[in-house]
CSV table of N, CA and C in Angstrom, one decimal:
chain,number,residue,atom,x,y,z
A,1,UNK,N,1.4,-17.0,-0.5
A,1,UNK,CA,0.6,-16.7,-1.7
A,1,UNK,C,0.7,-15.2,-2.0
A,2,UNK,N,0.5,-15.1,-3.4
A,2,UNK,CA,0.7,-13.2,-3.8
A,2,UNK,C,-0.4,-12.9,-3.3
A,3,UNK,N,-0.4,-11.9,-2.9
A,3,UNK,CA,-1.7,-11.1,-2.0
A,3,UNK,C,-2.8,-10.8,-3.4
A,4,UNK,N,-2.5,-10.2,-4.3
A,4,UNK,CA,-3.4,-10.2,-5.5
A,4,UNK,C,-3.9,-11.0,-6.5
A,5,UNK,N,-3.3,-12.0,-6.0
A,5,UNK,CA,-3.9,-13.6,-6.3
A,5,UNK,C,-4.9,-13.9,-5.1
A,6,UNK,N,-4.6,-14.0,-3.9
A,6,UNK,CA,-5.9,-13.9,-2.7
A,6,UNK,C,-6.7,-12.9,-3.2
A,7,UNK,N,-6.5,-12.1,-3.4
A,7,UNK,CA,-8.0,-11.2,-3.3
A,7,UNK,C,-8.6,-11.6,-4.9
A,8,UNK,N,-8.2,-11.6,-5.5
A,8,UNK,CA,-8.6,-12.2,-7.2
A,8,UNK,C,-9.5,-13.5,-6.3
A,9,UNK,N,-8.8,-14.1,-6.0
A,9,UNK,CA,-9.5,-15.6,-5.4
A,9,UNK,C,-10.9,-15.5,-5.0
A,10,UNK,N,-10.5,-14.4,-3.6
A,10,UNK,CA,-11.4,-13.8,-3.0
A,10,UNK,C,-13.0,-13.2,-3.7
A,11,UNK,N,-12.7,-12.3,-4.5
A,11,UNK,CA,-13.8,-11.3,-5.0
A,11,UNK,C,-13.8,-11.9,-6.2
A,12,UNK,N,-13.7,-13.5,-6.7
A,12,UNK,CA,-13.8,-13.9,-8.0
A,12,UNK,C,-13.6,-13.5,-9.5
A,13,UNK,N,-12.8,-12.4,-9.3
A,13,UNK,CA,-12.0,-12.0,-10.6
A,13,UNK,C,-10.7,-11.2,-10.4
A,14,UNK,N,-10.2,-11.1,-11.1
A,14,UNK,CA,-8.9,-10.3,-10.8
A,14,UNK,C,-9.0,-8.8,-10.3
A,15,UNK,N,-7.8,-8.4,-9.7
A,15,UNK,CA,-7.6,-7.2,-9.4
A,15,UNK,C,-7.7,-6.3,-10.6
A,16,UNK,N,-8.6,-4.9,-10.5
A,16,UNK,CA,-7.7,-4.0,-12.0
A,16,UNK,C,-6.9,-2.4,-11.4
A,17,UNK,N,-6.4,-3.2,-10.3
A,17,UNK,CA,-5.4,-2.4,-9.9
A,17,UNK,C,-4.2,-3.0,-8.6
A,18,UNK,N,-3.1,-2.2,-8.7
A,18,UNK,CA,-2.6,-2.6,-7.9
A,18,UNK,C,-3.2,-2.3,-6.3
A,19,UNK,N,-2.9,-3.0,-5.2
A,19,UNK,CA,-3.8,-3.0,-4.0
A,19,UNK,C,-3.1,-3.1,-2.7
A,20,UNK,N,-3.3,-2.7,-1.5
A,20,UNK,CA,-2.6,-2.6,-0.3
A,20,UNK,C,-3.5,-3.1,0.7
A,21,UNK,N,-3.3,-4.4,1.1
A,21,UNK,CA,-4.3,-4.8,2.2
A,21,UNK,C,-4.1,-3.4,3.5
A,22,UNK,N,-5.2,-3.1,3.8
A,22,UNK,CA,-5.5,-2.6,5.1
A,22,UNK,C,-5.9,-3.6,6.7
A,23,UNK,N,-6.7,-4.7,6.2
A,23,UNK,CA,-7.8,-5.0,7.6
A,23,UNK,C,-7.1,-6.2,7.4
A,24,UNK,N,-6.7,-7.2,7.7
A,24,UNK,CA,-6.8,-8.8,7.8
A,24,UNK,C,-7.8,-9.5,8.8
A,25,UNK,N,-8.3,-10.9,8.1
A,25,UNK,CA,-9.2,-11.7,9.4
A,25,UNK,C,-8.0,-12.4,10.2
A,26,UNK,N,-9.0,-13.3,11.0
A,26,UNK,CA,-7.9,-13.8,12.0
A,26,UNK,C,-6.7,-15.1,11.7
A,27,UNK,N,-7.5,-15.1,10.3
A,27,UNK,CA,-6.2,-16.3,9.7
A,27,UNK,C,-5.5,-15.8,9.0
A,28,UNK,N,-5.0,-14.4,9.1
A,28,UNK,CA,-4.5,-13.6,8.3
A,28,UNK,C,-4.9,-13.3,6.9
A,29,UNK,N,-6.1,-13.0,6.3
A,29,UNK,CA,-6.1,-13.0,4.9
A,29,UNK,C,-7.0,-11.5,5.3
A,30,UNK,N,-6.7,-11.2,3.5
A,30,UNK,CA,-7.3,-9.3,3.1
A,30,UNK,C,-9.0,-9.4,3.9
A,31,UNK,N,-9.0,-8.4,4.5
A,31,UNK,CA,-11.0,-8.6,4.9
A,31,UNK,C,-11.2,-7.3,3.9
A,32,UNK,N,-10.0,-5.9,4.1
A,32,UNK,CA,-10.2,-4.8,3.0
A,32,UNK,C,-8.8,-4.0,2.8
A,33,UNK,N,-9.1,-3.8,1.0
A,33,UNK,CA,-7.6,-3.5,0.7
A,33,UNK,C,-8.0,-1.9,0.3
A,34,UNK,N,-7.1,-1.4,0.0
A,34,UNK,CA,-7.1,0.2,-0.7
A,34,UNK,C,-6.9,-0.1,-2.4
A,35,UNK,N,-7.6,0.6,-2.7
A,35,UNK,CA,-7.5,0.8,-4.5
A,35,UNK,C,-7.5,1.8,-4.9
A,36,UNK,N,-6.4,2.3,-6.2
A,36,UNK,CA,-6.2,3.7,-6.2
A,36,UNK,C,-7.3,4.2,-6.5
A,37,UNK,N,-7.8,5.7,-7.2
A,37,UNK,CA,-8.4,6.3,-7.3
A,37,UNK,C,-8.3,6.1,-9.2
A,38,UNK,N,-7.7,6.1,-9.7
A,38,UNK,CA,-7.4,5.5,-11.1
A,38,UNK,C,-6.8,3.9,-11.0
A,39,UNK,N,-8.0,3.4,-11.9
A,39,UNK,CA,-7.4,2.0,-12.7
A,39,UNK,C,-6.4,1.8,-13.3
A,40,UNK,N,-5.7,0.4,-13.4
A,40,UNK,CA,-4.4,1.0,-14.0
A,40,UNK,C,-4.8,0.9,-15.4
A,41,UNK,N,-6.3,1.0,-16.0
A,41,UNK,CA,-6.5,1.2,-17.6
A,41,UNK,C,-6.9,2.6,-17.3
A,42,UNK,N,-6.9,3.7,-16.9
A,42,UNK,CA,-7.2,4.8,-16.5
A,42,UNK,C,-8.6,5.1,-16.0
A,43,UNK,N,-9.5,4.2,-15.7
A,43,UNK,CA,-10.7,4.2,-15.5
A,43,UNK,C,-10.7,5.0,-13.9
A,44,UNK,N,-11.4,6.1,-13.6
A,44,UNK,CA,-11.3,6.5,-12.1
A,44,UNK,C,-12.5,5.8,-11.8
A,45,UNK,N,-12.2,5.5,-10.1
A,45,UNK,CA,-12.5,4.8,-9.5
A,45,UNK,C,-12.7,5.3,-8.1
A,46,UNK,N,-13.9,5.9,-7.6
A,46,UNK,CA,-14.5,6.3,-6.2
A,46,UNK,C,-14.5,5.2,-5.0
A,47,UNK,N,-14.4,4.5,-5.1
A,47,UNK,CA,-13.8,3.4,-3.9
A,47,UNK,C,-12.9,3.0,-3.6
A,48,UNK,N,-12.4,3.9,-3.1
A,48,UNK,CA,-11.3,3.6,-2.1
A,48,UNK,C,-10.6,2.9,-1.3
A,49,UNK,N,-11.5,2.1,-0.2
A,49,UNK,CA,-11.4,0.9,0.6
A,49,UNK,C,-12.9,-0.2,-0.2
A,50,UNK,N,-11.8,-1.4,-0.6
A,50,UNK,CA,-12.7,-2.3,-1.0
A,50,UNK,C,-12.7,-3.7,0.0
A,51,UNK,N,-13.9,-4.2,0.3
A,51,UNK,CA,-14.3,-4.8,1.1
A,51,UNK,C,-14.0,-6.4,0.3
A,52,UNK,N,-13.0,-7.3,0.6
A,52,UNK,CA,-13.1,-8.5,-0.3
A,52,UNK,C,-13.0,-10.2,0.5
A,53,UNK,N,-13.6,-9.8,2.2
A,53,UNK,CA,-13.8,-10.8,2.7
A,53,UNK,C,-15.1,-11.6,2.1
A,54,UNK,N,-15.1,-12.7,2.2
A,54,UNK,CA,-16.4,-13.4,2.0
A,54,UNK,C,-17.7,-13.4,2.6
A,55,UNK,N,-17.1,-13.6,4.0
A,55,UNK,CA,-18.0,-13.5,5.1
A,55,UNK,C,-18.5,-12.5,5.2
A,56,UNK,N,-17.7,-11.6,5.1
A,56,UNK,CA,-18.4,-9.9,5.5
A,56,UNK,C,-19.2,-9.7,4.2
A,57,UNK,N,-19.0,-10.0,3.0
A,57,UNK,CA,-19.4,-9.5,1.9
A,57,UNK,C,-21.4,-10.2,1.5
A,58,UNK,N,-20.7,-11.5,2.1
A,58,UNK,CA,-22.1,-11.9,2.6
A,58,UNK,C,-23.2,-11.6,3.3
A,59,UNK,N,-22.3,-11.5,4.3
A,59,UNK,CA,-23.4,-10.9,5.7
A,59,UNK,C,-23.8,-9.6,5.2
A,60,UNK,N,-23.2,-8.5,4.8
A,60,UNK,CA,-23.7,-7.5,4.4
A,60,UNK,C,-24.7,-7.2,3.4
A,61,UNK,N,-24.5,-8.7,2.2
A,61,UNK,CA,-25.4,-8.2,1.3
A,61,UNK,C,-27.1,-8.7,1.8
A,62,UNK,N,-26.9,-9.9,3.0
A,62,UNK,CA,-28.3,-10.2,3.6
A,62,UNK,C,-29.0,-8.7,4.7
A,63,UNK,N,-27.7,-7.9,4.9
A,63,UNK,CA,-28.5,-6.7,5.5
A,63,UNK,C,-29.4,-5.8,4.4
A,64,UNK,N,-28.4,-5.4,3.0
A,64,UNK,CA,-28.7,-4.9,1.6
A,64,UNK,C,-30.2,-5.3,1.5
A,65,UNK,N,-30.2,-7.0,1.3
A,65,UNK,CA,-31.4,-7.6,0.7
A,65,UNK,C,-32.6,-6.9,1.5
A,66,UNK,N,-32.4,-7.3,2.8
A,66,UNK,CA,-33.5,-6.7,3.9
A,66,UNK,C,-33.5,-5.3,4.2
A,67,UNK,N,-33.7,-4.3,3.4
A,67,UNK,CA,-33.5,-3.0,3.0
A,67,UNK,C,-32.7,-2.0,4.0
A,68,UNK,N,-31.4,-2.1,4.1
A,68,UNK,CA,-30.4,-2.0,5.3
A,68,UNK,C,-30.3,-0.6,5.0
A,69,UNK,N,-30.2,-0.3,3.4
A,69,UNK,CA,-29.6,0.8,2.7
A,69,UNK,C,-30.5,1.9,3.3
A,70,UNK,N,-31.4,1.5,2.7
A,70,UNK,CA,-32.9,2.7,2.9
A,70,UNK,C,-33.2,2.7,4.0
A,71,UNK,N,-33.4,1.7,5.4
A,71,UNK,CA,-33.3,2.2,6.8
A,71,UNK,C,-32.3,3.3,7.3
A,72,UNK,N,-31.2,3.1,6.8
A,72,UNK,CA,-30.1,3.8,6.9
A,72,UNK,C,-29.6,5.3,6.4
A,73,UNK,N,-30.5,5.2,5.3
A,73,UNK,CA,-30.6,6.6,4.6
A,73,UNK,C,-31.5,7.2,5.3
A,74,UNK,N,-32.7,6.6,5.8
A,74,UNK,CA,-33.6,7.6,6.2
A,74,UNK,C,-33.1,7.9,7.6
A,75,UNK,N,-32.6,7.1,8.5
A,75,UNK,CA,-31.7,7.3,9.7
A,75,UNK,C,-30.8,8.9,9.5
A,76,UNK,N,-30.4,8.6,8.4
A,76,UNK,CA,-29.7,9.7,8.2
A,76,UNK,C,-30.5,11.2,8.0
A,77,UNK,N,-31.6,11.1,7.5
A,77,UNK,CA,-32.5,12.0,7.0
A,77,UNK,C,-33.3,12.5,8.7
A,78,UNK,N,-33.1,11.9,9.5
A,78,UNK,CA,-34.2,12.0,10.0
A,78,UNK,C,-33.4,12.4,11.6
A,79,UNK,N,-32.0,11.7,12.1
A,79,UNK,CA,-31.5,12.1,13.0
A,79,UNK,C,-30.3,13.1,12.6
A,80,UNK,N,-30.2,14.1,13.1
A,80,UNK,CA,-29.4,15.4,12.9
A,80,UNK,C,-27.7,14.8,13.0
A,81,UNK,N,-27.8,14.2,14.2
A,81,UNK,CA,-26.5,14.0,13.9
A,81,UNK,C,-26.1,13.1,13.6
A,82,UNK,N,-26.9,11.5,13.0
A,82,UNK,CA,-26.3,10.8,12.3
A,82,UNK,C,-26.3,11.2,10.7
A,83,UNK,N,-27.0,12.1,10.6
A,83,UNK,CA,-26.9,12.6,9.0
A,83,UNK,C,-25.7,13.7,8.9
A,84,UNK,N,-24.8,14.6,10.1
A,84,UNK,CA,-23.9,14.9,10.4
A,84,UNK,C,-22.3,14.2,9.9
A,85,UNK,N,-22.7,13.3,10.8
A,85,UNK,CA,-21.5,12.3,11.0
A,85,UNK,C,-21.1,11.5,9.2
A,86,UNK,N,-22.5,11.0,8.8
A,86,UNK,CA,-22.3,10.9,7.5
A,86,UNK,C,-21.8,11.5,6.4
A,87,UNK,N,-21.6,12.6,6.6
A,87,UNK,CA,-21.5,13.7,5.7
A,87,UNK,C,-20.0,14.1,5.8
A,88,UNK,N,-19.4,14.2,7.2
A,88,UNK,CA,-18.0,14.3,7.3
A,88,UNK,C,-17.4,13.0,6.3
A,89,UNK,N,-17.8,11.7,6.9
A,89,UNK,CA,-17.2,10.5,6.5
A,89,UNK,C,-17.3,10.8,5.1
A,90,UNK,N,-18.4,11.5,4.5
A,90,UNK,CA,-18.5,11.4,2.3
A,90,UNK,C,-17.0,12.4,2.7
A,91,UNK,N,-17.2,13.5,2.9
A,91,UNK,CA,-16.4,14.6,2.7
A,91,UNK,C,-14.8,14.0,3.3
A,92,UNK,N,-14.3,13.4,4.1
A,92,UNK,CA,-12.9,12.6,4.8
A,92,UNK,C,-13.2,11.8,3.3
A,93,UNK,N,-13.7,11.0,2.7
A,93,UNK,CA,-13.4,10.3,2.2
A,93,UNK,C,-12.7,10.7,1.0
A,94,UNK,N,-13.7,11.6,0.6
A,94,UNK,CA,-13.1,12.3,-0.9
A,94,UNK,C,-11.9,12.6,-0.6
A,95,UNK,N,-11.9,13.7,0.7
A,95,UNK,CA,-10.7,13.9,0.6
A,95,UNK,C,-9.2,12.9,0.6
A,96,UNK,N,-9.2,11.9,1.2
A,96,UNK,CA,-8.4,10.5,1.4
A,96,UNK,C,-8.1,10.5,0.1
A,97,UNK,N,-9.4,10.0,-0.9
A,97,UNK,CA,-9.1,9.7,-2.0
A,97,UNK,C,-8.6,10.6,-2.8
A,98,UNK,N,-9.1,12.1,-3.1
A,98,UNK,CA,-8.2,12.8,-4.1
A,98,UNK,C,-6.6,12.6,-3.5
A,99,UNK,N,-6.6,12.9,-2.5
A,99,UNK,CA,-5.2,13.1,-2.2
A,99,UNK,C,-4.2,11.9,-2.7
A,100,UNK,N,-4.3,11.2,-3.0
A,100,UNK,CA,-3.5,10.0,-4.0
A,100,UNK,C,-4.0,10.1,-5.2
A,101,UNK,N,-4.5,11.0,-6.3
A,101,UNK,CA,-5.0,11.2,-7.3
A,101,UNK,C,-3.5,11.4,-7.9
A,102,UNK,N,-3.2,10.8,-9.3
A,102,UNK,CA,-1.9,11.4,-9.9
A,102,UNK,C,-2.4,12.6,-10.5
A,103,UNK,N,-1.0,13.7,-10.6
A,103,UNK,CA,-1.3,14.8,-11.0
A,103,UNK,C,-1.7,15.1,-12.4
A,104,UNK,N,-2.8,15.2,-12.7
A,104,UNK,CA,-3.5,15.9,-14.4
A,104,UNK,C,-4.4,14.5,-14.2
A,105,UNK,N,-5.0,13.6,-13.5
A,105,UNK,CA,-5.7,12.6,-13.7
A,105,UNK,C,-7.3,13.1,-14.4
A,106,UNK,N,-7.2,12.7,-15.6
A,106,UNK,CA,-8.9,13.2,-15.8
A,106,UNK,C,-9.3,11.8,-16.4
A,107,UNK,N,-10.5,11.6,-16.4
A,107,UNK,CA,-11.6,12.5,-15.6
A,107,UNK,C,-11.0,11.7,-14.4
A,108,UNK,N,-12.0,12.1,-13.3
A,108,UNK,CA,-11.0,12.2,-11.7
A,108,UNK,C,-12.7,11.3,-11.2
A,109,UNK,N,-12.6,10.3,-10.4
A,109,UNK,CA,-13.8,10.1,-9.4
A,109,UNK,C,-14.2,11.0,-9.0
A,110,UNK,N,-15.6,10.5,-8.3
A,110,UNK,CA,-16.3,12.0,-7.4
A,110,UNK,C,-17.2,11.4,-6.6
A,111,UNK,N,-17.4,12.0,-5.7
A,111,UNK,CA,-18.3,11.3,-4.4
A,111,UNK,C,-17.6,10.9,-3.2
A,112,UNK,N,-18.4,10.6,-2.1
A,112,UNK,CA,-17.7,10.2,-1.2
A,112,UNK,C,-17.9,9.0,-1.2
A,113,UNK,N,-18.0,8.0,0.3
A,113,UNK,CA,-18.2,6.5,0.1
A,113,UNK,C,-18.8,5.8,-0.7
A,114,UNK,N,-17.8,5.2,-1.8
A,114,UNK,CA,-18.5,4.2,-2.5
A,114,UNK,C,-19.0,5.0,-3.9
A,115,UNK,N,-18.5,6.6,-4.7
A,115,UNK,CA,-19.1,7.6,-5.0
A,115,UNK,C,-20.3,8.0,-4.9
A,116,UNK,N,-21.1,8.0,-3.5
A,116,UNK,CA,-22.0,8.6,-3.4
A,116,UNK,C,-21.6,10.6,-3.3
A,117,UNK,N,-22.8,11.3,-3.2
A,117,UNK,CA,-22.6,12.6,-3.1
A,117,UNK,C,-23.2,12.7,-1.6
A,118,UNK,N,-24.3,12.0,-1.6
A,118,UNK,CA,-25.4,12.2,-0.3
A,118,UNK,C,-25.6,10.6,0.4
A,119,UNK,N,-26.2,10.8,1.2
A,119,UNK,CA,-26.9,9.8,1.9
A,119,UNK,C,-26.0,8.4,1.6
A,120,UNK,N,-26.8,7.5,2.1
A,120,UNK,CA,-26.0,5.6,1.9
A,120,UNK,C,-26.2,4.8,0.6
A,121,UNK,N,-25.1,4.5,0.1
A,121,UNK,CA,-25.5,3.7,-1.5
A,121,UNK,C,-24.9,2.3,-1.0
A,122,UNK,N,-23.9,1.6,-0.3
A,122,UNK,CA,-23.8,0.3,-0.2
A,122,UNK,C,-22.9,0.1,0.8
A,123,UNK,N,-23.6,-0.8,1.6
A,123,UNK,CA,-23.1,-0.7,3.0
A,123,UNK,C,-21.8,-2.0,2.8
A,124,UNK,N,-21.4,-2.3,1.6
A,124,UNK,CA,-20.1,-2.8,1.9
A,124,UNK,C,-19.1,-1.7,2.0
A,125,UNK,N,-19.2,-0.7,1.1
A,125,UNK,CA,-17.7,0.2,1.0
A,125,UNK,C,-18.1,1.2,2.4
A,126,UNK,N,-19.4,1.6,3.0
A,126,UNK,CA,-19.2,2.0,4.3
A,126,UNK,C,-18.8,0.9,5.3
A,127,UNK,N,-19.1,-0.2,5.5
A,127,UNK,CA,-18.4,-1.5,6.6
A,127,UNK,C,-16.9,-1.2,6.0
A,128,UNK,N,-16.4,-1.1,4.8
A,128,UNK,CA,-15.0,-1.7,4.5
A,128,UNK,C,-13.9,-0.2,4.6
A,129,UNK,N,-14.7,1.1,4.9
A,129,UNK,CA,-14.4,2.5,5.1
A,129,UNK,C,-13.9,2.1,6.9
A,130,UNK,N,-14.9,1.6,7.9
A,130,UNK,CA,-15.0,1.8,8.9
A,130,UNK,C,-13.8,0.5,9.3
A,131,UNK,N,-13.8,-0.6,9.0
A,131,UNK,CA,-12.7,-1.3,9.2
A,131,UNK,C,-11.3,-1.3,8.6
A,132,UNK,N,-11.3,0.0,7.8
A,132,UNK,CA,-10.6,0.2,7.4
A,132,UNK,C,-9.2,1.2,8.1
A,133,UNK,N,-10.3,1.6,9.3
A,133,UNK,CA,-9.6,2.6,10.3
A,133,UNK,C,-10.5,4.3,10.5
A,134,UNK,N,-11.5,4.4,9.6
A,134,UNK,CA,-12.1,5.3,10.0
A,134,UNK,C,-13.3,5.3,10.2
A,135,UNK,N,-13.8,6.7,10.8
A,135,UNK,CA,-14.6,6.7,11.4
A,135,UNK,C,-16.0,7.0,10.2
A,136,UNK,N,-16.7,6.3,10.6
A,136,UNK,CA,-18.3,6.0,9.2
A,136,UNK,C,-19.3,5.4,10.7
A,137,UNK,N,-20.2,6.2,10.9
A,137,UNK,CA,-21.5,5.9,11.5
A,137,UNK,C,-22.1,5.0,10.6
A,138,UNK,N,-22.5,4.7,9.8
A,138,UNK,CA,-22.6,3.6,8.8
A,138,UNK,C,-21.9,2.4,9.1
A,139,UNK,N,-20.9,2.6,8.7
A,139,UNK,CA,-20.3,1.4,8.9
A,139,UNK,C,-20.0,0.7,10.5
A,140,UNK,N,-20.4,1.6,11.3
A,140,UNK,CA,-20.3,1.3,13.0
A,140,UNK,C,-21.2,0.9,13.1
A,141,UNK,N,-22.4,0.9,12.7
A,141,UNK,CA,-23.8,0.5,13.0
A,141,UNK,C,-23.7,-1.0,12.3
A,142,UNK,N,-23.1,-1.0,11.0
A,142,UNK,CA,-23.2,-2.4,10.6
A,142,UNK,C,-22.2,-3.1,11.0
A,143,UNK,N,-21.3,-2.7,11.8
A,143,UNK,CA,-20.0,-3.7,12.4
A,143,UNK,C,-20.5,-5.0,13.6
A,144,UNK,N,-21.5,-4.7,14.0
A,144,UNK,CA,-21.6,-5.5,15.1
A,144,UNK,C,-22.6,-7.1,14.6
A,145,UNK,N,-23.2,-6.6,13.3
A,145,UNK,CA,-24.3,-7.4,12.4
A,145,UNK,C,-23.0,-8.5,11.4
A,146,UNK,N,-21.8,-8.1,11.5
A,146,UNK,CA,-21.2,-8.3,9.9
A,146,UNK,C,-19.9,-9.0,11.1
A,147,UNK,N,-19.6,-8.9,12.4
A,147,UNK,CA,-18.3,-9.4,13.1
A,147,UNK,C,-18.5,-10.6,14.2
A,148,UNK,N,-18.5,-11.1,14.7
A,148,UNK,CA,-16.9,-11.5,14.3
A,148,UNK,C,-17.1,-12.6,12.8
A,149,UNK,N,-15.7,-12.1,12.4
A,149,UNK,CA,-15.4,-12.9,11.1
A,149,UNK,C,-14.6,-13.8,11.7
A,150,UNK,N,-15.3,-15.1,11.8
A,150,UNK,CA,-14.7,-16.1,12.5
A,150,UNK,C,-14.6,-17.4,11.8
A,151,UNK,N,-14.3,-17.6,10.5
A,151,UNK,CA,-14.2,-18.5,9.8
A,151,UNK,C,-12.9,-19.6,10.4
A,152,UNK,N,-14.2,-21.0,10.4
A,152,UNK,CA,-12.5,-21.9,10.7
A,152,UNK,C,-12.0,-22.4,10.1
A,153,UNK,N,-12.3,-22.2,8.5
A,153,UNK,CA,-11.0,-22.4,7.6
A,153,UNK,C,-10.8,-21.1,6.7
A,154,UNK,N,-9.4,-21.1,6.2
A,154,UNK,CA,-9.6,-19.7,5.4
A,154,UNK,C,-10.5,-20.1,4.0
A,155,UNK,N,-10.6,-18.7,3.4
A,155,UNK,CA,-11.5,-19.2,2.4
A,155,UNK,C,-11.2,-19.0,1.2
A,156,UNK,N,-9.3,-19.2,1.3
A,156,UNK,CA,-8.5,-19.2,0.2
A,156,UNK,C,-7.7,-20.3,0.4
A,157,UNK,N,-7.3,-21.1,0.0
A,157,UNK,CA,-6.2,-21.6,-0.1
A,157,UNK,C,-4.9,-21.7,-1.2
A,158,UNK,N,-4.0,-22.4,-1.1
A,158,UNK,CA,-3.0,-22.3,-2.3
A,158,UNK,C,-3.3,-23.4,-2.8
A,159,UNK,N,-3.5,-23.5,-4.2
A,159,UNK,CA,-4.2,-24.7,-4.9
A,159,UNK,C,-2.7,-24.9,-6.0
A,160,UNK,N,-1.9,-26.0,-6.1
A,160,UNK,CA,-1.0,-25.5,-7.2
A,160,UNK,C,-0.2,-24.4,-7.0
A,161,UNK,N,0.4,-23.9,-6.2
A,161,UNK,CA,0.7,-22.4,-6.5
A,161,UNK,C,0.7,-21.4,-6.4
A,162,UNK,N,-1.2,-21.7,-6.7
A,162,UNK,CA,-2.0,-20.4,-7.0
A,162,UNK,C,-3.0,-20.3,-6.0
A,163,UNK,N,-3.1,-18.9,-5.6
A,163,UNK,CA,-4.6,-18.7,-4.6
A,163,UNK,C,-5.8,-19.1,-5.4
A,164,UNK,N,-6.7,-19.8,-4.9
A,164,UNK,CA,-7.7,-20.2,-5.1
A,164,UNK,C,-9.0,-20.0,-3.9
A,165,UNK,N,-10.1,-20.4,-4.1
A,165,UNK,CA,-10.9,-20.4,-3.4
A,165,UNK,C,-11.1,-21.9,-2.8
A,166,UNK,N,-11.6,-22.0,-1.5
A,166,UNK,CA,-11.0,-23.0,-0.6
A,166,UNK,C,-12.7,-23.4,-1.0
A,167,UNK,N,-12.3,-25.0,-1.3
A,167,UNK,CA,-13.8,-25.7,-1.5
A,167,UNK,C,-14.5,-26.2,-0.6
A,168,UNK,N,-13.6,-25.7,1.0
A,168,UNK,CA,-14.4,-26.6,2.2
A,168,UNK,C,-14.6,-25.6,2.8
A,169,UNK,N,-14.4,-24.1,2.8
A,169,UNK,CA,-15.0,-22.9,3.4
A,169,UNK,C,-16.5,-22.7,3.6
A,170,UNK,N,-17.0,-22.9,4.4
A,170,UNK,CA,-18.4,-22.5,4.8
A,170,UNK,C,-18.5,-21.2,5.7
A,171,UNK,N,-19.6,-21.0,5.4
A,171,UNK,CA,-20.0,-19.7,6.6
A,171,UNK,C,-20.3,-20.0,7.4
A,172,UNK,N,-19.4,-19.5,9.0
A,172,UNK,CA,-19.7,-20.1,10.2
A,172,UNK,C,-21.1,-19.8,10.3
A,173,UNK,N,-21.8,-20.7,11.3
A,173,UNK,CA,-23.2,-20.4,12.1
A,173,UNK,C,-22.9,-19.4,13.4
């Protein structure tokens, strides 16, 4: 299956950029891919590593619902060095990202994970930073709430040809 047909599948609408899986689950499909820094309609784009597993995308947004963000921010506010650690991860991130910016790109993204400047805005693009291969105290903290991604069927299949979303995929218990 074309990999940007899975993830279209996946995150129910199409890609608006071209994309480079980073993380795979264990049935082999995208858990998180890289997206440039510009759309390919020129729109800039501060996320970097996008998170387009199901399972994870779920689990995380039940941490969101139960106010994950704002325990997490104030974590940050309140312990020196997890508000430390966060701060490198904004600052690595930007940096990752400008560095694939094409040259004269305006206007240009801004922020670190997820374009924030400060503190935690959405613990998918910190989970999809940290499984993406770096290091996010954020996203470490929510790895152990959001893994294992143990689905036993994938939650794509090839329908026709085409990636689709798998109609017998459930979220393991």
């Amino acid at each position: 299956m074309d990999e940007r047909q899975v993830v279209a599948a996946q995150i129910g609408r199409p890609s608006r950029a071209e994309i480079t899986t980073l993380s795979r689950c264990h049935l082999d499909l995208p858990v998180v891919v890289r997206v440039p820094p510009v759309l390919e309609d020129g729109t800039p784009f501060p996320t970097l590593y996008w998170l387009t597993c199901p399972l994870a995308v779920r689990r995380i947004s039940r941490i969101e619902s139960g106010g994950g963000v704002k325990a997490l921010d104030r974590r940050a506010d309140r312990v020196p060095t997890f508000g430390a650690a966060l701060e490198a991860a904004h600052a690595r991130y930007t940096a990752q990202r400008d560095a694939l910016l094409p040259e004269g790109a305006e206007p240009q993204p801004r922020g670190g994970v997820a374009g924030a400047t400060s503190g935690v805005k959405c613990l998918h693009a910190h989970y999809a930073d940290t499984r993406a291969g770096n290091a996010n105290p954020v996203g470490e903290l929510v790895s152990p709430w959001v893994e294992p991604l143990d689905c036993p069927v994938p939650c794509v299949t090839d329908a026709e040809g085409r990636a689709a979303r798998n109609p017998h995929w459930v979220e393991p218990r």
